[in-house]
Coordinates of C-alpha atoms in Angstrom, one line a residue:
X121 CA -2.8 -18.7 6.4
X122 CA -3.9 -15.3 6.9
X123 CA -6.8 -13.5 8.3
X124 CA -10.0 -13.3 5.6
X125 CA -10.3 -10.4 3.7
X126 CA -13.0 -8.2 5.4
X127 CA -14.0 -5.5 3.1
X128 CA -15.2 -4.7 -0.3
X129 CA -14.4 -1.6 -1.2
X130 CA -13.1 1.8 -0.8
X131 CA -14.6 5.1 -1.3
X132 CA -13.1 8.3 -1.3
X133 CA -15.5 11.6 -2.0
X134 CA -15.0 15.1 -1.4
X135 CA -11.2 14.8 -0.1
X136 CA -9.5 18.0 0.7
X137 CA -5.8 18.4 2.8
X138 CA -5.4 21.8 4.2
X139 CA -2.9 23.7 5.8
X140 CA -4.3 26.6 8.0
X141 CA -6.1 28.3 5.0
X142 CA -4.3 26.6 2.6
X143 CA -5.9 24.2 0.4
X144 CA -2.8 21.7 -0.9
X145 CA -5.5 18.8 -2.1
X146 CA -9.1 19.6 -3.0
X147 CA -12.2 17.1 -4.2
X148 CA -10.7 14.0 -4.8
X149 CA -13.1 11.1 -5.9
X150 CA -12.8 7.6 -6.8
X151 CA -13.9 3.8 -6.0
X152 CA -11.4 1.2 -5.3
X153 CA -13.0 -2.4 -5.1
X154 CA -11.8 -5.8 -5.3
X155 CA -10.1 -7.1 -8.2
X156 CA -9.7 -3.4 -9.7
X157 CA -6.5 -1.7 -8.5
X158 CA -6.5 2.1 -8.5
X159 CA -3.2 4.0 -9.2
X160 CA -2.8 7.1 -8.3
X161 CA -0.4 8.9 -11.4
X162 CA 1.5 11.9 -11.1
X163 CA 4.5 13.9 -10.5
X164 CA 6.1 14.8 -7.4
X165 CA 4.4 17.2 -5.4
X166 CA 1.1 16.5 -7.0
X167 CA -0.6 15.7 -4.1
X168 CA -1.2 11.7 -4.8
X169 CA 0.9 11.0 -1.4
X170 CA -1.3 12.7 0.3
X171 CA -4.5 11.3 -0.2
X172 CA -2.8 7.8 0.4
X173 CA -1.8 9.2 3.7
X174 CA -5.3 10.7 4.7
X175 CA -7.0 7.2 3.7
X176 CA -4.1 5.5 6.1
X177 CA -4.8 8.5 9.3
X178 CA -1.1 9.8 9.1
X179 CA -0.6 13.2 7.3
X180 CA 2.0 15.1 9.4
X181 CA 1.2 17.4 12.0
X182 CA -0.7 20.4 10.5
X183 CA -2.4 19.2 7.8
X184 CA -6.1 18.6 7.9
X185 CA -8.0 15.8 6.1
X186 CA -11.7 16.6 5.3
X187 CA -14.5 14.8 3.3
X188 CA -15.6 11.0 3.2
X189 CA -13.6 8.0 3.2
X190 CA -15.4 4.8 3.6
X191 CA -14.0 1.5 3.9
X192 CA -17.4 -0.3 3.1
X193 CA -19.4 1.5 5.0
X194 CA -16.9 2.7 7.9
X195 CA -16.0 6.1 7.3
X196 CA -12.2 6.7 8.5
X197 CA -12.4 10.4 8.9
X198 CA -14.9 10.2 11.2
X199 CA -13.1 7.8 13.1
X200 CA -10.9 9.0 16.1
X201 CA -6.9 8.4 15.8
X202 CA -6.8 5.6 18.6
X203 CA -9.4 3.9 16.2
X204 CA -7.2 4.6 13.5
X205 CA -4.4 3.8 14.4
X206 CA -5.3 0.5 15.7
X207 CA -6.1 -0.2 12.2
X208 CA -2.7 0.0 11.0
X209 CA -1.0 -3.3 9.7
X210 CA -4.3 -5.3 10.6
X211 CA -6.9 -3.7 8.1
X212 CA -4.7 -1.1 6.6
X213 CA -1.1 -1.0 5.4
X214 CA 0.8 1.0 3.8
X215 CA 4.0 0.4 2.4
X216 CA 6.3 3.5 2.3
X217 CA 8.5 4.9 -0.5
X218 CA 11.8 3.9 1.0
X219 CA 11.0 0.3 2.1
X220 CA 13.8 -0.2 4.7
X221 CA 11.5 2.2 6.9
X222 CA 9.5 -0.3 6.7
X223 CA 11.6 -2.6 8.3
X224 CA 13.6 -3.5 11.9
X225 CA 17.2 -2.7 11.0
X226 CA 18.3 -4.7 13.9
X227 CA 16.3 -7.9 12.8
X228 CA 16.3 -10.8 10.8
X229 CA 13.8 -10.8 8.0
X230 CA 12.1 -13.8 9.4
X231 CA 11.9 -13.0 12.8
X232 CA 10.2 -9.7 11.0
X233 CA 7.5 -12.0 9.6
X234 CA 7.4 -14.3 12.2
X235 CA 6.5 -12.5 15.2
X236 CA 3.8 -11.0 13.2
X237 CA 2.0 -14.8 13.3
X238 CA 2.9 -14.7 16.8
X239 CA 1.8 -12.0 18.1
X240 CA -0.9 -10.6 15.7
X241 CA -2.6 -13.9 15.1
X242 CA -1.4 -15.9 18.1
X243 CA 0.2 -18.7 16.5
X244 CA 2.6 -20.8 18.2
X245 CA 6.4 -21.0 17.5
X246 CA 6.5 -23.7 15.2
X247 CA 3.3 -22.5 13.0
X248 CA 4.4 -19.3 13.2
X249 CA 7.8 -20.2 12.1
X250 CA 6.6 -22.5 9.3
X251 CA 3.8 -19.3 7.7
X252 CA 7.0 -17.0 8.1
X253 CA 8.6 -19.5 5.7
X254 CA 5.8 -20.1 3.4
X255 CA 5.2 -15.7 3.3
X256 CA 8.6 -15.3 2.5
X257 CA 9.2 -18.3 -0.6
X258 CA 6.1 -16.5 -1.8
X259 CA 8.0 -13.2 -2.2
X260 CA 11.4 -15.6 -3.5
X261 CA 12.8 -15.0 -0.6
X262 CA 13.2 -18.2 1.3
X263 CA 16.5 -18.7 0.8
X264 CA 17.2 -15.1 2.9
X265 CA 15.0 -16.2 5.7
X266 CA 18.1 -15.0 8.3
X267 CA 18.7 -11.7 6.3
X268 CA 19.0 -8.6 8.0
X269 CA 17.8 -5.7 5.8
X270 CA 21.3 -4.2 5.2
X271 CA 21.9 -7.2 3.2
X272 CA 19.7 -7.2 0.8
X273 CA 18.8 -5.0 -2.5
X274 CA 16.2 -2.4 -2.3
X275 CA 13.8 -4.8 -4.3
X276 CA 14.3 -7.6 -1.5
X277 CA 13.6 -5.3 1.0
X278 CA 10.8 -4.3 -0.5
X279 CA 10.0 -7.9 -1.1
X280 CA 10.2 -8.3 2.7
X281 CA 8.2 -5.5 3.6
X282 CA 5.2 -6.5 1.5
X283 CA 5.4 -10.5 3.2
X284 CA 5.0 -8.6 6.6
X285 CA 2.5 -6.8 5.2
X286 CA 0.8 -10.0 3.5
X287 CA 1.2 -11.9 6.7
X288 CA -0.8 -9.7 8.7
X289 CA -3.4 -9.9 7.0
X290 CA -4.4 -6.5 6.1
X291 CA -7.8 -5.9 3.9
X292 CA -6.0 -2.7 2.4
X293 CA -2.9 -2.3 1.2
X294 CA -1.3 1.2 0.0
X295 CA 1.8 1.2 -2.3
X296 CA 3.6 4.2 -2.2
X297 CA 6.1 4.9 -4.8
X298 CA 6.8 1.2 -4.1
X299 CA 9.3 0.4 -7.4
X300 CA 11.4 4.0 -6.4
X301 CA 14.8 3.2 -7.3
X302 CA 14.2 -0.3 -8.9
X303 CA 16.1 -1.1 -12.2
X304 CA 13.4 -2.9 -14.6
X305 CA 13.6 -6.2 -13.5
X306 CA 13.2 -5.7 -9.5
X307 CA 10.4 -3.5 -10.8
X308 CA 8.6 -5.6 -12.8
X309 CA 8.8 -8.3 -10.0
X310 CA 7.5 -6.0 -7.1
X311 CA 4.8 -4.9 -9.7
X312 CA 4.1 -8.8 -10.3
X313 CA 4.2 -9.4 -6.5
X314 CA 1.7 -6.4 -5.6
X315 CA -0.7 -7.8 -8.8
X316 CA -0.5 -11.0 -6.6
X317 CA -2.2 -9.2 -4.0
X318 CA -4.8 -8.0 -6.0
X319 CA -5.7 -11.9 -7.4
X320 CA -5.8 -12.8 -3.5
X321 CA -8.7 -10.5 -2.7
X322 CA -6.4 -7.3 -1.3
X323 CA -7.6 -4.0 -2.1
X324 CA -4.9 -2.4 -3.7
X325 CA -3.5 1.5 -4.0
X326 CA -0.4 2.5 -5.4
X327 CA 1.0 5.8 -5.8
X328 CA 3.5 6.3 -8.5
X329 CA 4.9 8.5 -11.1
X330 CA 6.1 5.5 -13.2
X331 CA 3.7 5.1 -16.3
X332 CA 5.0 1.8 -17.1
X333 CA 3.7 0.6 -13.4
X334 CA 0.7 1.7 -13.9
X335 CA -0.1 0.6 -17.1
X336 CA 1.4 -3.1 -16.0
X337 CA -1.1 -2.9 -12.6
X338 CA -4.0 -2.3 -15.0
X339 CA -7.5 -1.4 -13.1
X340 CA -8.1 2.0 -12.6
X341 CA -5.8 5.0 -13.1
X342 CA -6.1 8.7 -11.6
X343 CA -4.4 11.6 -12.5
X344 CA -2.9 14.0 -9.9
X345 CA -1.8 17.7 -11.1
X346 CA -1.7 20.4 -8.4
X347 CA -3.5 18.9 -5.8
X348 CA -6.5 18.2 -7.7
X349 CA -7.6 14.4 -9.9
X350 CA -7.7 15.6 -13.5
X351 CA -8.5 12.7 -14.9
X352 CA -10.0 9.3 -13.4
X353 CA -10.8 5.7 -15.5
X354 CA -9.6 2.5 -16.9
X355 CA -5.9 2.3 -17.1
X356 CA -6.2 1.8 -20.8
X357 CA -8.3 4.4 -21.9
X358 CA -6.3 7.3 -19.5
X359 CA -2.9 5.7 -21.2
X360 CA -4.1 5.5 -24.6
X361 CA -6.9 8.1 -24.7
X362 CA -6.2 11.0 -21.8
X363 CA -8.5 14.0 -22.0
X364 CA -6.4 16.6 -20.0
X365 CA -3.8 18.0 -21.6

């Protein structure tokens, strides 16, 4: 239904995030691969939005991204912004904190989904109309197919926002804060939908500063404090066992 996943892995090494002579992130490692998630842990400010935002090309205006980031064997940094950018929602996607800005306020939800078969992948009306159907039962929301997002919850929308992202296809997909304002059960169902991901062969990262969505996302966990990763491993051992203080 969509486009086969492409890549293997991603590598980040040596990532700093300036600011004229300000350093606000500084040597951030770690190796995401397929079938082990990494989450980035750690409270606002920290920095962990940041480094999703220099893997994805997009820091705002004045901030400088510096080090290695390799998708395989493709390092993004090196990569100029049209390059980038042309990346965006085909290899990489990121879905952001508030997930209506995700989303076409003045369309339906499955015209949202739809025209991406259309137009990304070139599929005609009806097979794009019936993939737009079968991406959005998959997030349990096929009944809401002629939705616009006003009308649904924040855990629909965000429901919606990650069927766009699934139908196009994208190798890597960045979470941001993605259960922000979620009661337990749209959380736990947005967690369950991103693991889903994961099982199809998506490289997943997901910023947070919700322990219990970490720990349910399993893989790998890092620890953001100040700009810097204090702390890096299996999701059980950092829960259970942290070394930092």
């Amino acid at each position: 239904m969509n486009a086969p996943v492409r890549f293997q892995s991603l590598t980040v090494s040596g990532l700093g995030i300036s600011s004229g002579d300000t350093t606000i992130v500084r040597d951030v490692a770690f190796t995401l691969a397929q079938g082990r998630p990494v989450t980035l842990l750690g409270a606002s400010g920290s920095g962990k939005s940041l480094v999703a935002h220099a893997i994805m090309g997009s820091l705002p205006a004045g901030l400088v991204a510096r080090g290695v980031i390799k998708l395989d064997d493709e390092d993004l940094l090196a990569k100029s912004l049209e390059r980038t950018r042309a990346r965006w929602g085909r290899t990489i996607a990121i879905l952001p904190q508030e997930p209506w800005l995700a989303l076409d306020p003045t369309m339906r939800i499955a015209g949202q989904v739809g025209e991406v078969h259309r137009y990304l992948h070139g599929r005609g009306s009806a097979e794009a109309q019936t993939s737009m159907r079968a991406d959005l039962t998959e997030v349990g929301l096929g009944n809401r197919t002629q939705a616009y997002p006003h009308e649904l919850s924040g855990g629909m929308c965000q429901r919606a926002a990650i069927a766009v992202t699934h139908a196009a296809g994208a190798c890597l997909v960045i979470a941001d804060e993605p259960t922000k304002g979620l009661d337990a059960a749209l959380r736990d169902s947005v967690v369950e939908r991103l693991r889903q991901e994961v099982d199809q062969g998506r490289l997943l990262l997901t910023i947070t500063h919700d322990i219990e969505v970490a720990a349910a996302l399993g893989g790998m966990i890092g620890v953001m404090l100040d700009g810097a990763l204090v702390e890096f491993g299996p999701a059980a051992e950092v829960l259970e066992r942290p070394r930092h203080d």
